[in-house]
mmCIF file of C-alpha atoms and ligand atoms in Angstrom:
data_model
loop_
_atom_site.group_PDB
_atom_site.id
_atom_site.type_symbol
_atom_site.label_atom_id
_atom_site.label_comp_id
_atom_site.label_asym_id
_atom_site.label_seq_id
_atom_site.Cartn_x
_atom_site.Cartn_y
_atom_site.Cartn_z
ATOM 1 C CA UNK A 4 -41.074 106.426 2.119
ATOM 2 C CA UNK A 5 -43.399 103.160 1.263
ATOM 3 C CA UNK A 6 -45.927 102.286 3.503
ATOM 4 C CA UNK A 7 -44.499 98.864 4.289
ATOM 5 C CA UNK A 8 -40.619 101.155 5.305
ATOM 6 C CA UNK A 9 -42.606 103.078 7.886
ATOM 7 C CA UNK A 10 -44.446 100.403 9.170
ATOM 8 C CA UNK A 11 -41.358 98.531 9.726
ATOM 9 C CA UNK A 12 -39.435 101.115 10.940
ATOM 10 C CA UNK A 13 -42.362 101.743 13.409
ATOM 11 C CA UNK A 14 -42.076 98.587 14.450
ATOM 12 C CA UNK A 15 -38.470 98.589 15.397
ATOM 13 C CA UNK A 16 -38.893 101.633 17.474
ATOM 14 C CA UNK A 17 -42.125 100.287 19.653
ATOM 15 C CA UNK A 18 -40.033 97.272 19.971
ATOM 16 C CA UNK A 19 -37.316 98.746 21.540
ATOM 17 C CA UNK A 20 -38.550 101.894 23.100
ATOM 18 C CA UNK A 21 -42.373 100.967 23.403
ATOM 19 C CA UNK A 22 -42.916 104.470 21.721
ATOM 20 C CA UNK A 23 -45.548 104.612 18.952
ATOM 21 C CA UNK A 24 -44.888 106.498 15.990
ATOM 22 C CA UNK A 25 -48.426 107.861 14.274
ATOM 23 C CA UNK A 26 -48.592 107.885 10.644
ATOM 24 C CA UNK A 27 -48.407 111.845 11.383
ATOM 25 C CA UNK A 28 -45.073 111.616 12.399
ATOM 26 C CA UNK A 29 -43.224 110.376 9.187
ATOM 27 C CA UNK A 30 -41.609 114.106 8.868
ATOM 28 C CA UNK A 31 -40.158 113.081 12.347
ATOM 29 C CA UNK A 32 -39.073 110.270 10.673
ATOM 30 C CA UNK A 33 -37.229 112.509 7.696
ATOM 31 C CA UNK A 34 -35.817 115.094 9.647
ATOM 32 C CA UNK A 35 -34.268 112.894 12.560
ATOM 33 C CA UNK A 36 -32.738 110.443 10.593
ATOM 34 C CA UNK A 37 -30.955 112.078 7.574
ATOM 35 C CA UNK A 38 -27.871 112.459 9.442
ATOM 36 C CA UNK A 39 -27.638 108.806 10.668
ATOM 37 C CA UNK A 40 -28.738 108.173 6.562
ATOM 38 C CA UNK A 41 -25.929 109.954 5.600
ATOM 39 C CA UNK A 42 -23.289 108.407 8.039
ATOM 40 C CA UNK A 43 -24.628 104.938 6.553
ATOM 41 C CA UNK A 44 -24.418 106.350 2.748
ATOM 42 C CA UNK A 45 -27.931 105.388 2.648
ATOM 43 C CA UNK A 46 -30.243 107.341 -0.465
ATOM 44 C CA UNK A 47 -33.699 107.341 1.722
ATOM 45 C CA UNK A 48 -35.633 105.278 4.757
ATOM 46 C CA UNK A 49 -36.481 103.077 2.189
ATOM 47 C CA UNK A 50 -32.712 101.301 2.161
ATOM 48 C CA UNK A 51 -32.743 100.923 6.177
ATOM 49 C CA UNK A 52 -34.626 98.441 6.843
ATOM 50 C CA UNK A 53 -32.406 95.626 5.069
ATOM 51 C CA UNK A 54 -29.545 97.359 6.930
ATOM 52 C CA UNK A 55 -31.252 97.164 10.281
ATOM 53 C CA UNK A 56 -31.953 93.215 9.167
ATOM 54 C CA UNK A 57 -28.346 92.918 7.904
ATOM 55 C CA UNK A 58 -26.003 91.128 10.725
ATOM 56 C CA UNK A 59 -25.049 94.158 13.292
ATOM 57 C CA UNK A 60 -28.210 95.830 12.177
ATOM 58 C CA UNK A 61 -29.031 95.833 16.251
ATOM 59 C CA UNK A 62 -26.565 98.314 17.011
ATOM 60 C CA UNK A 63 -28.070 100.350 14.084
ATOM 61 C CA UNK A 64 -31.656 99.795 15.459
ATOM 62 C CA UNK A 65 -30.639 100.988 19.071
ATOM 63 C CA UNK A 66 -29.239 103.996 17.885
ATOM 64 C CA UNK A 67 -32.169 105.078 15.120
ATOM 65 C CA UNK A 68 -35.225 104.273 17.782
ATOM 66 C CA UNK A 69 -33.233 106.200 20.337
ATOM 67 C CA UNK A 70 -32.913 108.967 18.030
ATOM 68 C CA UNK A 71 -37.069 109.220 17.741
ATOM 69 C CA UNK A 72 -37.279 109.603 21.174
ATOM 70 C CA UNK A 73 -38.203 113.480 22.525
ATOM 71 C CA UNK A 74 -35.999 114.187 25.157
ATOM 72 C CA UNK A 75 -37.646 118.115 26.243
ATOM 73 C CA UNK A 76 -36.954 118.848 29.684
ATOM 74 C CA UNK A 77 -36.463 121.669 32.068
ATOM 75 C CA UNK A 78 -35.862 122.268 35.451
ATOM 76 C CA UNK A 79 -38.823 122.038 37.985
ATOM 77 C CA UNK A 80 -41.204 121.139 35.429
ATOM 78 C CA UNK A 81 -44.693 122.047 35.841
ATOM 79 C CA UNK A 82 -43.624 123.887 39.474
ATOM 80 C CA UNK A 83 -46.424 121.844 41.483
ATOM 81 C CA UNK A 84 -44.883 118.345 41.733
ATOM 82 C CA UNK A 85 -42.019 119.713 43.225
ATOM 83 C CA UNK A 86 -44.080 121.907 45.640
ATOM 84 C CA UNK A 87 -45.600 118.729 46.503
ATOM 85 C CA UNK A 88 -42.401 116.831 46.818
ATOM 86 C CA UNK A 89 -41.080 119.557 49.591
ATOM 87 C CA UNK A 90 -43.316 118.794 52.458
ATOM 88 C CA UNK A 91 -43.777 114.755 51.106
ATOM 89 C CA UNK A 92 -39.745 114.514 51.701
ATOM 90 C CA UNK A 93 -40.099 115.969 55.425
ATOM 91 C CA UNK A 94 -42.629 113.511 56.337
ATOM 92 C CA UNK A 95 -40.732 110.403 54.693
ATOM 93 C CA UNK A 96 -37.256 111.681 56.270
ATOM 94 C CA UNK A 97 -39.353 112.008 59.737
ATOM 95 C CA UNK A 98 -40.825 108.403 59.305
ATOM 96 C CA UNK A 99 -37.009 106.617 58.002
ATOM 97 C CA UNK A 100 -35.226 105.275 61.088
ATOM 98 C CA UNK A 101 -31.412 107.554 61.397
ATOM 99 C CA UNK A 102 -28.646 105.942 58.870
ATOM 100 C CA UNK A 103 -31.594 104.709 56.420
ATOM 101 C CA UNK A 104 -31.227 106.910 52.753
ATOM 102 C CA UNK A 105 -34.106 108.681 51.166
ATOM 103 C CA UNK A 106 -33.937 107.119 48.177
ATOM 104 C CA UNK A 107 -35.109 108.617 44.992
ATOM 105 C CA UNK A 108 -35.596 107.650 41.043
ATOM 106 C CA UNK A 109 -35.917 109.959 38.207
ATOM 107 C CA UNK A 110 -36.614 107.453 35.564
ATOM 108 C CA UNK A 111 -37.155 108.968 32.431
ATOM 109 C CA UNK A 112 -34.734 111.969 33.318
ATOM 110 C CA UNK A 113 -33.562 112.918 30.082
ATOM 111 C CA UNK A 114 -30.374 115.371 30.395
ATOM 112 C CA UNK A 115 -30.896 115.481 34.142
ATOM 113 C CA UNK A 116 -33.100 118.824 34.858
ATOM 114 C CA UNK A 117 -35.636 116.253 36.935
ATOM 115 C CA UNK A 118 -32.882 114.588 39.182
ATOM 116 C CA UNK A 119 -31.024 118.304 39.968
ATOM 117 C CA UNK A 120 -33.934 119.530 40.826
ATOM 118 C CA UNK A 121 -34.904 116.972 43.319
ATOM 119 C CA UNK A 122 -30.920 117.524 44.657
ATOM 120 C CA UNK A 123 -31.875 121.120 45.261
ATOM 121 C CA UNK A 124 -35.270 120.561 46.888
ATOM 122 C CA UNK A 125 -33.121 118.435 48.977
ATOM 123 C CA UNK A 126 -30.351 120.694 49.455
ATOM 124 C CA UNK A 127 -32.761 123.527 50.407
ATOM 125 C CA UNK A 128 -34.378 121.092 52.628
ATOM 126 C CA UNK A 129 -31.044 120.021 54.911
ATOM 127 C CA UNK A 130 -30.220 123.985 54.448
ATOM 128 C CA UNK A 131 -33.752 124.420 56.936
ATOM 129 C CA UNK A 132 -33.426 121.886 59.058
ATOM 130 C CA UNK A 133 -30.685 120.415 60.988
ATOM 131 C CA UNK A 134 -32.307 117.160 61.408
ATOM 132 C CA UNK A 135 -32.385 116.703 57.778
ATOM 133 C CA UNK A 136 -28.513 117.293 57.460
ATOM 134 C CA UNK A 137 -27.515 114.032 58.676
ATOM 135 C CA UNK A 138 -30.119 111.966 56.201
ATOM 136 C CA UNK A 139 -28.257 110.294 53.631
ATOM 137 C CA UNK A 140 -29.982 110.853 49.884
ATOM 138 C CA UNK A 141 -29.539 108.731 46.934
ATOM 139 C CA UNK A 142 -31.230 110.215 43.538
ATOM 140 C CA UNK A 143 -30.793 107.945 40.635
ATOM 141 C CA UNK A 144 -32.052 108.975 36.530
ATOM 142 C CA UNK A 145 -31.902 106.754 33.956
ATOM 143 C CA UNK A 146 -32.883 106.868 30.210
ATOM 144 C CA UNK A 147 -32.800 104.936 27.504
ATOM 145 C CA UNK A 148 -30.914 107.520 25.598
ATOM 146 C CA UNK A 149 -27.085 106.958 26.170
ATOM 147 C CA UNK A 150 -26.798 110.317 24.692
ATOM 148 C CA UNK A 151 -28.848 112.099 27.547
ATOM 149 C CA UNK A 152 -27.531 110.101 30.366
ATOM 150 C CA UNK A 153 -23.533 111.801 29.025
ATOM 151 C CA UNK A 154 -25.399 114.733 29.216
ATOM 152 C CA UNK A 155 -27.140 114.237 32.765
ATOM 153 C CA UNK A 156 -23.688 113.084 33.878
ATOM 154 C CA UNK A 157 -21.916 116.253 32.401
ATOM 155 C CA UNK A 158 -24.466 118.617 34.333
ATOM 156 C CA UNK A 159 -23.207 121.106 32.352
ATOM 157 C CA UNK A 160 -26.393 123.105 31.328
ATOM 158 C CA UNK A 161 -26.889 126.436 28.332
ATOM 159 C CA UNK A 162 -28.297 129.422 29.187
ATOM 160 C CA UNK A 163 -31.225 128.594 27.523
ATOM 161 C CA UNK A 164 -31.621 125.530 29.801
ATOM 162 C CA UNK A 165 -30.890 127.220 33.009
ATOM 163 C CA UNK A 166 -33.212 130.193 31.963
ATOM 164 C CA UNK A 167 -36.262 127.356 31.663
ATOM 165 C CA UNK A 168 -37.217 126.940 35.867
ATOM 166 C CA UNK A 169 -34.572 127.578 37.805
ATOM 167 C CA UNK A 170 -35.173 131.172 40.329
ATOM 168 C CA UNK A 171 -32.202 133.446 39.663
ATOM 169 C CA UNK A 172 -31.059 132.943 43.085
ATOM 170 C CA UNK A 173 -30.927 128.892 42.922
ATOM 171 C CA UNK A 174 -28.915 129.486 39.686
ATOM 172 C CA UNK A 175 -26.413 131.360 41.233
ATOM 173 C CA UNK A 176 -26.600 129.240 44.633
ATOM 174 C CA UNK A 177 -26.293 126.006 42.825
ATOM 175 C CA UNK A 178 -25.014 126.405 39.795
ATOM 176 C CA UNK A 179 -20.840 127.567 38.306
ATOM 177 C CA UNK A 180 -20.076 129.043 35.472
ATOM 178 C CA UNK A 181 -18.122 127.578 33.002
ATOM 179 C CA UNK A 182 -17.755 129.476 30.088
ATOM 180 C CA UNK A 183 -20.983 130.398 28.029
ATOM 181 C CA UNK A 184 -22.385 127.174 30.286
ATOM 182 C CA UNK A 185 -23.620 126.491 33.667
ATOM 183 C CA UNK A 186 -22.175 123.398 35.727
ATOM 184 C CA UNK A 187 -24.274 121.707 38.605
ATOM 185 C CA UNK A 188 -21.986 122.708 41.817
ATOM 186 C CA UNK A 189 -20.400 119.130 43.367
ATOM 187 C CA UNK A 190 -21.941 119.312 46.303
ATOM 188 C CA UNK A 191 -25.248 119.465 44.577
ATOM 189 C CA UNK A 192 -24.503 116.481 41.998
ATOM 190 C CA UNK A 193 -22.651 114.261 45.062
ATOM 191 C CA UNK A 194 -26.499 112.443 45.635
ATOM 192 C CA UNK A 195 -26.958 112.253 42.021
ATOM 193 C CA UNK A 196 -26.289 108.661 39.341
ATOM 194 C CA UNK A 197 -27.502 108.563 35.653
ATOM 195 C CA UNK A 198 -27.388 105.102 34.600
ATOM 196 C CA UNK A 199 -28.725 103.751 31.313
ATOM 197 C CA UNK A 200 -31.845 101.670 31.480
ATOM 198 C CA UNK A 201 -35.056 101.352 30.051
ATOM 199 C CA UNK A 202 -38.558 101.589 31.431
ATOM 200 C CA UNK A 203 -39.839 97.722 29.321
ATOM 201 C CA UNK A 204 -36.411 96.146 30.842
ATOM 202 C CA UNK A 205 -36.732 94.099 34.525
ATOM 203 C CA UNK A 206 -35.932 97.144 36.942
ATOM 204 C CA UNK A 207 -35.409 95.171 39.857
ATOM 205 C CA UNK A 208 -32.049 95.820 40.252
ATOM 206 C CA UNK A 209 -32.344 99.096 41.103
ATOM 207 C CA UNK A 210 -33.770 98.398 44.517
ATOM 208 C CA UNK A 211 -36.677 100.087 45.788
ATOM 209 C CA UNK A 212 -37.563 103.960 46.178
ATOM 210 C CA UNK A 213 -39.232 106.214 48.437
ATOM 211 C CA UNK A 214 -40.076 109.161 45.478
ATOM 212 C CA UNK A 215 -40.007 107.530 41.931
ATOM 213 C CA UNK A 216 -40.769 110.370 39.272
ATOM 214 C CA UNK A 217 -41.432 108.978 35.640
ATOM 215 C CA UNK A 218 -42.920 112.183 33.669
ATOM 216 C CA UNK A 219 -43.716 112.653 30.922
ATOM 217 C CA UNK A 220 -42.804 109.445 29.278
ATOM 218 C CA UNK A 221 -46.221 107.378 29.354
ATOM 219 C CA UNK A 222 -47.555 109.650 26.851
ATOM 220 C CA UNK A 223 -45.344 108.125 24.170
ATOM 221 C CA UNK A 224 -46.396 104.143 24.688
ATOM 222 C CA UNK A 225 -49.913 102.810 24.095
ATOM 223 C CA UNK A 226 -52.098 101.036 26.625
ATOM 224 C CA UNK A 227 -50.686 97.816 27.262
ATOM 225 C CA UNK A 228 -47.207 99.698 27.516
ATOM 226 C CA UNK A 229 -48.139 102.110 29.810
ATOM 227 C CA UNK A 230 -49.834 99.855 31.935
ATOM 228 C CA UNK A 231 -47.152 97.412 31.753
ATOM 229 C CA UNK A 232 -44.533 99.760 32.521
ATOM 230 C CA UNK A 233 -46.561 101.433 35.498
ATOM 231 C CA UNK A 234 -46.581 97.636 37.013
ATOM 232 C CA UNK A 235 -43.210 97.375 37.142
ATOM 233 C CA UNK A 236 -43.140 101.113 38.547
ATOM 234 C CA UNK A 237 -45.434 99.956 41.274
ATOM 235 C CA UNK A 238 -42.954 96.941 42.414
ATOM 236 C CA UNK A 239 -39.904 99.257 43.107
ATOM 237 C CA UNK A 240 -41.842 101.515 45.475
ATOM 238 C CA UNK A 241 -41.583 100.838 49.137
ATOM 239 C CA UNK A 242 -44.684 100.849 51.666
ATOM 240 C CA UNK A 243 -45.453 104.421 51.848
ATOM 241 C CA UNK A 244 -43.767 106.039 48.608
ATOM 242 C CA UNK A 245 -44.973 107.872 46.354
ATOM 243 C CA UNK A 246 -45.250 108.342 42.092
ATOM 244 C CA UNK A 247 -45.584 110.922 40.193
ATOM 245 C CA UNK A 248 -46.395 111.098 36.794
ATOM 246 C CA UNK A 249 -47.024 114.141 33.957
ATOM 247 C CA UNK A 250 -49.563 116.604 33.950
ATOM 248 C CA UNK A 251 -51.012 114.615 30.767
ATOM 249 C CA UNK A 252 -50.820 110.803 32.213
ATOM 250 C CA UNK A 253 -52.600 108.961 34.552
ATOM 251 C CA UNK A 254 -52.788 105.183 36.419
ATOM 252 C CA UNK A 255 -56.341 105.205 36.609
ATOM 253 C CA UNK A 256 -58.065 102.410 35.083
ATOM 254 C CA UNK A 257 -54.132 101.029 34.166
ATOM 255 C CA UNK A 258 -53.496 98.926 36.798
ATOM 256 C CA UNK A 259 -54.712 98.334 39.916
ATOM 257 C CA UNK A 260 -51.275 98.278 42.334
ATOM 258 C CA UNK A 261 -51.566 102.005 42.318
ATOM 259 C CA UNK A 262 -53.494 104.058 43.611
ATOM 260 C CA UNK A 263 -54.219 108.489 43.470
ATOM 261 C CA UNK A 264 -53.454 110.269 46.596
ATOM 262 C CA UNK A 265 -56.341 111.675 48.014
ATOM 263 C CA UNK A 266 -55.703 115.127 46.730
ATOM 264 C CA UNK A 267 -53.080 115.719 44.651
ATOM 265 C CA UNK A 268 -53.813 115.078 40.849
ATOM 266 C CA UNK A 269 -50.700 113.427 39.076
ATOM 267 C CA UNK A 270 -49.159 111.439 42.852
ATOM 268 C CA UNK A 271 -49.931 107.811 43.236
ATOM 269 C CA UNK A 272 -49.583 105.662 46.264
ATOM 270 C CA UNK A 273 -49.551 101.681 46.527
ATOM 271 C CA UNK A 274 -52.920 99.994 46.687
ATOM 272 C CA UNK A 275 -52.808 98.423 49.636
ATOM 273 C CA UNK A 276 -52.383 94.684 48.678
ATOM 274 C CA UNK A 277 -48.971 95.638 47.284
ATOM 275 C CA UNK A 278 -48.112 97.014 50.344
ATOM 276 C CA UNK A 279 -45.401 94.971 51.606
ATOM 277 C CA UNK A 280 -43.046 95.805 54.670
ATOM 278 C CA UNK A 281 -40.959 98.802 54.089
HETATM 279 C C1 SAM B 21 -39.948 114.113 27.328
HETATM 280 S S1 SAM B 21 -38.611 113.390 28.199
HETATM 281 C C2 SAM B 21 -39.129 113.620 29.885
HETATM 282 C C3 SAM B 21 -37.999 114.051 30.778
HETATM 283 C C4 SAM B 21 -38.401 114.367 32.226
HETATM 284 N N1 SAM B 21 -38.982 113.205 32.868
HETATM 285 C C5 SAM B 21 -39.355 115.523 32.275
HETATM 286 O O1 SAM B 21 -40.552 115.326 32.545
HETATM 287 O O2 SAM B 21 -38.924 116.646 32.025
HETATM 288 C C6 SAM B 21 -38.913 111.651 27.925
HETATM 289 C C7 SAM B 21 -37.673 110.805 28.097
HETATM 290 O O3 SAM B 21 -38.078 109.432 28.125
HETATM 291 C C8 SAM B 21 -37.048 108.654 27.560
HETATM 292 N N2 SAM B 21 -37.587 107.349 27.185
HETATM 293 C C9 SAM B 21 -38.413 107.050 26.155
HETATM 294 N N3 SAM B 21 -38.671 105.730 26.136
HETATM 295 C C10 SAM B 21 -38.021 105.186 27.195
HETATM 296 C C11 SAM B 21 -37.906 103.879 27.714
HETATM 297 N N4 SAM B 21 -38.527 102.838 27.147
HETATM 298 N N5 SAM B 21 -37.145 103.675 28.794
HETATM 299 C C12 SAM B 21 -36.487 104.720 29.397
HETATM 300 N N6 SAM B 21 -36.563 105.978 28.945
HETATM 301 C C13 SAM B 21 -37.324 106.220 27.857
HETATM 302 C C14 SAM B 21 -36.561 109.498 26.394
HETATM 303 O O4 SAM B 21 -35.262 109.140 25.981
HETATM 304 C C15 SAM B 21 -36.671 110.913 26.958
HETATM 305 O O5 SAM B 21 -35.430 111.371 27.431
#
């Protein structure tokens, strides 16, 4: 590939996704396009650019920079957000006036391990305590990738997926089987939406949460992206909600509506000038 095909096809992805793709990823590059090269009876990178230019190159463009995005997920990632979530969810549900929902956003959920497993903290939760029962919950993922969000729809999950997280006993608790595959039981997936949407679009019409998870995600944008997409974070969180973000990212010194919670590395709160009335 010539320097001047990577760079523009670089370009097209950052655009759209606002992932950067290092001059140490042109094997990505290789691998994860040949089949859409292929499809397109293209002979290298080097002829996709003037197809991506061509008229109806944008659908073309869409597709290839969603196909460079790494969509690795598992259920209950990292274990300690979702320890931290537990006891965070019983205060907000105690603080929510009856007939208000809890409302949560996996953004950034990929094929939907994040947004179940929030639905089965939850489930566990109303399980415990009767008071909890009655609390309406609304858990929302979206992704860029319209292939993830069929999949996060689906909820249909390998054995290899399932293995990656989930205790035994939630698997068989939660979880059907269907064949060689595990489905997310109904009652489990009733709180759950995946819609398409991504993180650089205007997100206000997805209203505001009390738990907004975006993990793992920041790691793939630069500065300005990061901080840009943090901002907008920041504006869909209500009063006392909280963010959390990968083991590897951080807000600090990104923008200053958020702010760490006192003790637990990875949770942000708003600053309190953003603060409006819940
Ligand atoms: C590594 S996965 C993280 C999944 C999950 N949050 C977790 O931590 O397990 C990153 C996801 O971010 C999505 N993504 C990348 N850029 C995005 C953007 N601009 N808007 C929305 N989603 C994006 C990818 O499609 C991918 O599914």
């Amino acid at each position: 590939m010539i320097a001047s095909t990577f760079d523009f096809l670089a370009a097209v992805v950052k655009d759209r996704t606002g992932g950067v793709i290092g001059a140490d990823q042109r094997y990505m590059l290789e691998t994860r396009l040949a089949p859409l090269l292929k499809r397109e009876a293209l002979r290298d990178l080097d002829a996709l650019p003037a197809r991506l230019r061509a008229p109806q190159g944008e659908a073309l463009a869409q597709e290839m920079a969603e196909l460079l995005t790494t969509n690795e997920s598992s259920f209950f990632r990292d274990g300690r957000p979702f320890d931290h979530l537990r006891p965070l969810l019983r205060g907000l549900h105690a603080a929510r006036p009856a007939g208000q929902p809890l409302r949560l956003w996996s953004a950034a959920c990929s094929t939907g391990q994040e947004a179940y497993s929030m639905a089965i903290i939850l489930a566990e939760l109303a399980e415990g305590d009767p008071g909890f029962r009655g609390r309406r919950v609304e858990i929302l993922g979206t992704d860029i990738s319209a292939r993830v969000i069929g999949r996060a729809r689906a909820g249909v999950f390998t054995p290899f997926e399932v293995q990656r997280g989930l205790p035994a006993a939630t698997l068989t608790r939660r979880f059907q089987e269907e064949g060689a595959q595990w489905r997310v039981k109904p009652e489990v997936a009733a709180c759950c939406r995946f819609e398409r949407a991504n993180l650089l679009a205007d997100l206000r019409g997805f209203g505001r949460f009390d738990v907004i998870f975006c993990r793992n995600v920041l790691i793939y944008f630069d500065v300005p992206t990061k901080a840009r997409v943090l901002r907008g974070l920041a504006q869909q969180l209500v009063a006392d909600g909280a963010l959390y973000l990968g083991a590897a990212e951080t807000a600090i010194g990104l923008t200053d509506a958020l702010v760490p919670h006192a003790t637990e590395r990875g949770v942000y709160g708003l600053a309190a000038p953003q603060r409006l009335p819940a």
